PDB file of C-alpha atoms in Angstrom:
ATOM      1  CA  UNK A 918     -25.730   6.851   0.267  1.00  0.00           C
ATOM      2  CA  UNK A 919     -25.272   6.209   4.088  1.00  0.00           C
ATOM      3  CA  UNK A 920     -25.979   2.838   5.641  1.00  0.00           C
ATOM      4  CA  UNK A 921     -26.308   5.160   8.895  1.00  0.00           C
ATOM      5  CA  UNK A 922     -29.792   7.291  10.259  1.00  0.00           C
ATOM      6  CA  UNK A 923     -28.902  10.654   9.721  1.00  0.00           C
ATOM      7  CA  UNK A 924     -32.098  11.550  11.309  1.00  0.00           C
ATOM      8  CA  UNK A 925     -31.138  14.638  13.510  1.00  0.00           C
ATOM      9  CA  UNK A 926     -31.496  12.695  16.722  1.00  0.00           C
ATOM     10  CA  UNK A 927     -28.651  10.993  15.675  1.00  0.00           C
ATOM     11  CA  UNK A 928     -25.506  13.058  14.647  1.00  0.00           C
ATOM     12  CA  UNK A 929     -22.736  12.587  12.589  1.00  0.00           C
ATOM     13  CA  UNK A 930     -20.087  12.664  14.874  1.00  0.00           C
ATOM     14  CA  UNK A 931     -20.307  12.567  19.032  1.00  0.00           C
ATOM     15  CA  UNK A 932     -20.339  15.965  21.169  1.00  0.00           C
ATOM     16  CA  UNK A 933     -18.857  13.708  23.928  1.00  0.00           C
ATOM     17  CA  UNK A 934     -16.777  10.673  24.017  1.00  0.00           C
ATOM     18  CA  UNK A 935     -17.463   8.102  26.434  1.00  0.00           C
ATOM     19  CA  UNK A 936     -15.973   9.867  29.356  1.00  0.00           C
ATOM     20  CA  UNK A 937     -17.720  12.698  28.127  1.00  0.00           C
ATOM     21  CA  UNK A 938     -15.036  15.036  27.372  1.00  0.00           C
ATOM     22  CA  UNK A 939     -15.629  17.099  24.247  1.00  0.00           C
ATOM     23  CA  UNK A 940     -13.438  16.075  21.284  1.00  0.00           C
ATOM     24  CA  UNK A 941     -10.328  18.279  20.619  1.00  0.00           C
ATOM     25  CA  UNK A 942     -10.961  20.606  17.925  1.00  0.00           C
ATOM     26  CA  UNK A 943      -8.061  20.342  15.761  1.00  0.00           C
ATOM     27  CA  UNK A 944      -5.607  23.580  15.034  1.00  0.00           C
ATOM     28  CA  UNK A 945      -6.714  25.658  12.040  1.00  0.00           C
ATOM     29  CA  UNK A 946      -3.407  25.425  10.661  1.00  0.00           C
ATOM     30  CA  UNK A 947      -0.714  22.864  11.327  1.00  0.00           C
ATOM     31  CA  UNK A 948       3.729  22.702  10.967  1.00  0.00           C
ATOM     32  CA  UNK A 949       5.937  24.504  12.636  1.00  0.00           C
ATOM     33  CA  UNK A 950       4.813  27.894  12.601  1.00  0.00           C
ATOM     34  CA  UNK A 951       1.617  26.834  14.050  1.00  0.00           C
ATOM     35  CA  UNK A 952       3.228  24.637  16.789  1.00  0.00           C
ATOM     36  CA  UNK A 953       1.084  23.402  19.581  1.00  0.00           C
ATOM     37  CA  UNK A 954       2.034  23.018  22.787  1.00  0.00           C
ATOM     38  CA  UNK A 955       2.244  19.364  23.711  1.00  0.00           C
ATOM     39  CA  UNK A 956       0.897  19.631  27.350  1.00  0.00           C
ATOM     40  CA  UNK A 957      -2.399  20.705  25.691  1.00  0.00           C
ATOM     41  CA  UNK A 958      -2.795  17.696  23.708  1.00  0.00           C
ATOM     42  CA  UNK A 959      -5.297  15.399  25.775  1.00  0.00           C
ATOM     43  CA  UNK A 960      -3.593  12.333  26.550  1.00  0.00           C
ATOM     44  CA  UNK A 961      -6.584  10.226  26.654  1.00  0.00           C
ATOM     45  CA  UNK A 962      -7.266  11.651  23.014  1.00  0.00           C
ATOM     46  CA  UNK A 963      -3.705  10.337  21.871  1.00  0.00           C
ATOM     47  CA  UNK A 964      -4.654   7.208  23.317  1.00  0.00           C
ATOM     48  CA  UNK A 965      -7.832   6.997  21.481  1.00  0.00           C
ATOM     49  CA  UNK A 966      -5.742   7.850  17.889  1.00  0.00           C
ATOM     50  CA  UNK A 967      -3.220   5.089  19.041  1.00  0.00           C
ATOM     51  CA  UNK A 968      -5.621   2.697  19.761  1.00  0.00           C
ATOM     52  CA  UNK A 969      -7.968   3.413  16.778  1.00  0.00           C
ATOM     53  CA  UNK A 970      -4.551   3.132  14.141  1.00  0.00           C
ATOM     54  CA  UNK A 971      -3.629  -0.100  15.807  1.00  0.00           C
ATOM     55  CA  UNK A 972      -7.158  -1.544  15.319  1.00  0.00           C
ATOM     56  CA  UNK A 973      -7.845   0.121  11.989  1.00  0.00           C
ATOM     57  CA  UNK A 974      -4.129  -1.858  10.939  1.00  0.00           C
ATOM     58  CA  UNK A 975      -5.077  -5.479  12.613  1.00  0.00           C
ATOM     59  CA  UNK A 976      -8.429  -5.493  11.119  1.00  0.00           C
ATOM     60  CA  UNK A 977      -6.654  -4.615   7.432  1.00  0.00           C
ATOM     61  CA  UNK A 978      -4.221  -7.120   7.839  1.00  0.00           C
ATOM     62  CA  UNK A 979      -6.185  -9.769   8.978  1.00  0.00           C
ATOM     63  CA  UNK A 980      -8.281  -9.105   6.148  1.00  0.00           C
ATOM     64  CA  UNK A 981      -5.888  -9.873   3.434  1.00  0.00           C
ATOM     65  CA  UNK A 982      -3.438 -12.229   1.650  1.00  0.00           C
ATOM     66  CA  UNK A 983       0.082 -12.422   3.006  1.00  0.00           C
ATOM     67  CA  UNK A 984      -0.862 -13.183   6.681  1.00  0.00           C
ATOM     68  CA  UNK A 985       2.139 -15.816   6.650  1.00  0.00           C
ATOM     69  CA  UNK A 986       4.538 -13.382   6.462  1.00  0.00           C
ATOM     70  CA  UNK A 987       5.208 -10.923   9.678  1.00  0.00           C
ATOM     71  CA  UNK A 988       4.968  -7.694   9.503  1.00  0.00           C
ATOM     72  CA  UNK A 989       8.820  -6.957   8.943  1.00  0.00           C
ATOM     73  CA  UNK A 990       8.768  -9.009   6.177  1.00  0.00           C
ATOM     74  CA  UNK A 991       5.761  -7.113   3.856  1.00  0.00           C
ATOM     75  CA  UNK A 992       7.694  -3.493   4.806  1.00  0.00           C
ATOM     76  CA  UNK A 993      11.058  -5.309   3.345  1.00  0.00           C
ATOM     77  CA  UNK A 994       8.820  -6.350   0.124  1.00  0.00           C
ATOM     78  CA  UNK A 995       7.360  -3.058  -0.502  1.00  0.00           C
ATOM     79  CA  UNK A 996      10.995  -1.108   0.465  1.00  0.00           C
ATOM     80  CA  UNK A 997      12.213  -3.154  -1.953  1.00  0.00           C
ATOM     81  CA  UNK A 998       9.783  -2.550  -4.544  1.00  0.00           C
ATOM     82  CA  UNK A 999       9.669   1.384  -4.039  1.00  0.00           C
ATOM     83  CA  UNK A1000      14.033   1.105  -3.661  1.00  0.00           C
ATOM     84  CA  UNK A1001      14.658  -1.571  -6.646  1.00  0.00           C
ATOM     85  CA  UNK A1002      17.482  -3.988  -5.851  1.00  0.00           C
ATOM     86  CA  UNK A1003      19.535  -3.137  -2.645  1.00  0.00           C
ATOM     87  CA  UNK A1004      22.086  -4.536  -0.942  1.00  0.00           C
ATOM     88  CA  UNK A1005      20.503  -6.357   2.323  1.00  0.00           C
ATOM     89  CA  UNK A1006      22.612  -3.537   4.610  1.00  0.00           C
ATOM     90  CA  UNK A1007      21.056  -1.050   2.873  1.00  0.00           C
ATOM     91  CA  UNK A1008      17.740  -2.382   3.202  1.00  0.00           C
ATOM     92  CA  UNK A1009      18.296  -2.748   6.981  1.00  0.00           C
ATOM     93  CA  UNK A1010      19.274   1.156   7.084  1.00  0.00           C
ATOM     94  CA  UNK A1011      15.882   1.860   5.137  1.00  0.00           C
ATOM     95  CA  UNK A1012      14.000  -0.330   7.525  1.00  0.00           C
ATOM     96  CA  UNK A1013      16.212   0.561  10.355  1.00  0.00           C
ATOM     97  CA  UNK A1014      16.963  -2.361  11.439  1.00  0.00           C
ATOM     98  CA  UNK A1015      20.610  -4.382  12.169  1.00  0.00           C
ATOM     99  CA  UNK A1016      21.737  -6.393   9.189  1.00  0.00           C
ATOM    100  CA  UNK A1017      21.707  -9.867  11.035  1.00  0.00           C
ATOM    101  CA  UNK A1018      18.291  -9.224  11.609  1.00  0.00           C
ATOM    102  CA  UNK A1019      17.352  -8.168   7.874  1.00  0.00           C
ATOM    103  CA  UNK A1020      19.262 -11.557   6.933  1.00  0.00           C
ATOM    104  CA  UNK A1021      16.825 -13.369   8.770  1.00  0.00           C
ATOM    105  CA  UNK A1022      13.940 -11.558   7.364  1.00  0.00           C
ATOM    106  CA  UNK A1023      14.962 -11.676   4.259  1.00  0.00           C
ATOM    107  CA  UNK A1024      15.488 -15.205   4.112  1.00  0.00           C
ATOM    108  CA  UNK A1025      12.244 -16.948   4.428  1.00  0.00           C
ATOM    109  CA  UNK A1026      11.223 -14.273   1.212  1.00  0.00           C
ATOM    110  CA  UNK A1027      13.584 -15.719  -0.982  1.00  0.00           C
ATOM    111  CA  UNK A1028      12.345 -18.989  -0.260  1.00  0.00           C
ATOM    112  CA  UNK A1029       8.863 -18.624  -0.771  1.00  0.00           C
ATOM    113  CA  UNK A1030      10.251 -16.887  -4.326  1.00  0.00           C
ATOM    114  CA  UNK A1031       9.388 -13.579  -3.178  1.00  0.00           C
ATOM    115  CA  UNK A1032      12.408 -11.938  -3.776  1.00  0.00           C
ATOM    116  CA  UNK A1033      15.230 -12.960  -5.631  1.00  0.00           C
ATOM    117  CA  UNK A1034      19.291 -12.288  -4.824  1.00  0.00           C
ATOM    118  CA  UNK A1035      20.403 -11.332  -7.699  1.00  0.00           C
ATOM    119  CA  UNK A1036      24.639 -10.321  -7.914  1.00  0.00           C
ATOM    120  CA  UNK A1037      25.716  -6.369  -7.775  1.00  0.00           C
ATOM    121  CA  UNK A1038      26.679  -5.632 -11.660  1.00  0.00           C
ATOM    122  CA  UNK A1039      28.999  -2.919  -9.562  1.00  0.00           C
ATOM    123  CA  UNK A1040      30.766  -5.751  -7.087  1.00  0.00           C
ATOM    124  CA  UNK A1041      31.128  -8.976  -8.107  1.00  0.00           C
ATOM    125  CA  UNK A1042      31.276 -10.324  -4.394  1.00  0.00           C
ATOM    126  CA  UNK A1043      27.871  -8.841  -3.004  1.00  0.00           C
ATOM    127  CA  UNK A1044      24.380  -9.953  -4.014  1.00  0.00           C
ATOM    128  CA  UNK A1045      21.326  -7.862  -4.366  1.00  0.00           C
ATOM    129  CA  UNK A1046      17.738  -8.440  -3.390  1.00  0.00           C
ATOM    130  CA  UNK A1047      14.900  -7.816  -6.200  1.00  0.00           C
ATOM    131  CA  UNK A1048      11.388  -8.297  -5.813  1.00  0.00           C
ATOM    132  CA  UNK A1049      10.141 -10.850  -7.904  1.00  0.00           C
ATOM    133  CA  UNK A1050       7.112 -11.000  -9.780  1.00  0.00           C
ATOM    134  CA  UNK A1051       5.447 -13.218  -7.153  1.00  0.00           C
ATOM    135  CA  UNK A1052       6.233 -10.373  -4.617  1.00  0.00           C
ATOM    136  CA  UNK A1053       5.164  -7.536  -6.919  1.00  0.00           C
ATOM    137  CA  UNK A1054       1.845  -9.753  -7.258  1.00  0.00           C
ATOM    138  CA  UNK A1055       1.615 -10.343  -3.500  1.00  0.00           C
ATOM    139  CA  UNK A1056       1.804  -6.626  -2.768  1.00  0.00           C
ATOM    140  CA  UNK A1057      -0.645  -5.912  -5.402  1.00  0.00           C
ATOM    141  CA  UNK A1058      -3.249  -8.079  -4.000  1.00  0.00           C
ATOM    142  CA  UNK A1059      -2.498  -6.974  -0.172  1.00  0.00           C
ATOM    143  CA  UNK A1060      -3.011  -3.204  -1.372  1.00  0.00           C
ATOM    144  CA  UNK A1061      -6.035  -4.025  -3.337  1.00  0.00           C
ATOM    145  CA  UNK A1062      -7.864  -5.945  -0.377  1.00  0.00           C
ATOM    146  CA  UNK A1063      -6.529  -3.835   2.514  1.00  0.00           C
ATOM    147  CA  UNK A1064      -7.869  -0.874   0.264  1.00  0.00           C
ATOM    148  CA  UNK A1065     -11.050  -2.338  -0.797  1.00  0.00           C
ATOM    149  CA  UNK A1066     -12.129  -3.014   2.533  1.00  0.00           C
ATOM    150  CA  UNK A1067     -11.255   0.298   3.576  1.00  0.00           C
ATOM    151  CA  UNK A1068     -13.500   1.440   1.193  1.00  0.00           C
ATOM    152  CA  UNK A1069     -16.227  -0.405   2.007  1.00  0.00           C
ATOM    153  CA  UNK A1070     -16.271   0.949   5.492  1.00  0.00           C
ATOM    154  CA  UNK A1071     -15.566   4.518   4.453  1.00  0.00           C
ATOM    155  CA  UNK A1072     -18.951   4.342   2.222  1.00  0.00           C
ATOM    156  CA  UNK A1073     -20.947   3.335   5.227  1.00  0.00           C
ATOM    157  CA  UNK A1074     -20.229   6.793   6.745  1.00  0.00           C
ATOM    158  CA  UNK A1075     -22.745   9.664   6.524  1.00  0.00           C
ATOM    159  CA  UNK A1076     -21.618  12.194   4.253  1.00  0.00           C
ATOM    160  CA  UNK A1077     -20.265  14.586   7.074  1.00  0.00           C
ATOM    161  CA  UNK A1078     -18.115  11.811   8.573  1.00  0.00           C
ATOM    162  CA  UNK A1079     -16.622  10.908   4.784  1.00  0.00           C
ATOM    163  CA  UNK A1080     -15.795  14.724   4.457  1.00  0.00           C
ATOM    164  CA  UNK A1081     -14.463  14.669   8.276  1.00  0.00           C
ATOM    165  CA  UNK A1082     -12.340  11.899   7.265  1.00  0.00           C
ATOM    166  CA  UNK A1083     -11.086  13.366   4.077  1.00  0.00           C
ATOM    167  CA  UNK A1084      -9.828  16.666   5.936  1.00  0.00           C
ATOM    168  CA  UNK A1085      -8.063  14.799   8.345  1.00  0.00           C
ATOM    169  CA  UNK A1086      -6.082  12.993   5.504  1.00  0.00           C
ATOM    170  CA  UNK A1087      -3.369  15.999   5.406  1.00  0.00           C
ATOM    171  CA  UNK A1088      -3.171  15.818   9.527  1.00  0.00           C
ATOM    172  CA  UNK A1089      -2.332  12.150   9.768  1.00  0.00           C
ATOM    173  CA  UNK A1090       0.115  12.344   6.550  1.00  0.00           C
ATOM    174  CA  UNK A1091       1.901  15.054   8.895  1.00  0.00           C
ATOM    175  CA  UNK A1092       2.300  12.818  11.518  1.00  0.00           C
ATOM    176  CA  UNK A1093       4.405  10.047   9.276  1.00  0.00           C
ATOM    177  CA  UNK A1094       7.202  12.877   9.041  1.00  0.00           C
ATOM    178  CA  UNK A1095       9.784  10.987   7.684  1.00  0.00           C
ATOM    179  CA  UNK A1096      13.215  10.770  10.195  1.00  0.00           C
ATOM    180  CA  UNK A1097      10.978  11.280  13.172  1.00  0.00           C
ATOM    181  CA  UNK A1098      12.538   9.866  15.884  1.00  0.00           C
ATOM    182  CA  UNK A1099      11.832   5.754  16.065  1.00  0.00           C
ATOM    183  CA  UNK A1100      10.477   5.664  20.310  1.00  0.00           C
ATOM    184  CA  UNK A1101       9.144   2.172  20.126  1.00  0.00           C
TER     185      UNK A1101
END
């Protein structure tokens, strides 16, 4: 059930945004045979998608455990949970970062007992990092929040919205392309 009027003086979803452009409708199929040109993209519509990601992220974030810990330092837990134990240059290629820089990441993990070094049964003189069960248990509540209070806001949308929403799911999973190139 809605928390929103579906009354039909008040639609589901806008004709107009607030300049009062009509939304792009998206392409009926999407991947490379279907490529669109980029020039008919609206800009101010990939604006609006950045924006809304960006806010949509904050507000999860701020909403759960693990604030203490940048942003860096939660992708390095959960690479090393999906990974297993890794040598901290081959977590920096995963996270594509330098290795200096993973160092320092790293470091403030194994202090707070989030991750343990551990040495490589395969070399004797490198160490691994493993995520410990602290970290495993600090993911597990982050995902649990973050996702609950997703959730929560999904179920306030009107039934059309929900279904809108679900659709787009396979769009937005095609835009995390894996090896895309990193333009920060």
């Amino acid at each position: 059930m809605s928390t929103r009027d579906e009354t039909p003086d008040a639609p589901d979803l806008p004709a107009e945004d607030a300049a009062g452009a009509s939304p792009q409708q998206p392409p009926e199929e999407h991947g490379p045979a279907a490529a669109v040109d980029p020039a008919l993209i609206d800009p101010a519509a990939v604006v609006r998608l950045r924006l809304v990601i960006a806010r949509l992220y904050r507000q999860l974030a701020q909403a759960s455990t693990g604030q203490e810990f940048t942003f860096a330092q939660q992708s390095a837990l959960a690479r090393i949970e999906q990974h297993g134990p890794l040598r901290l240059g081959e977590l920096a290629a995963l996270e594509r970062v330098a290795a200096p820089s993973m160092t320092r990441t790293v470091g403030p993990l194994v202090a707070a007992g989030l991750v343990s070094k551990v040495p490589d049964p395969h070399d004797g003189r490198s160490t691994l990092v493993e995520l410990s069960p602290a970290g495993a248990d600090l993911l597990a509540t982050i995902r649990q929040e973050r996702s609950e209070l997703l959730a929560g806001r999904a179920a306030a949308l009107t039934a059309h919205e929900q279904a809108v929403l679900l659709a787009a799911l396979p769009v937005l999973e095609h835009l995390l392309v894996d090896g895309a190139p990193d333009s920060r």
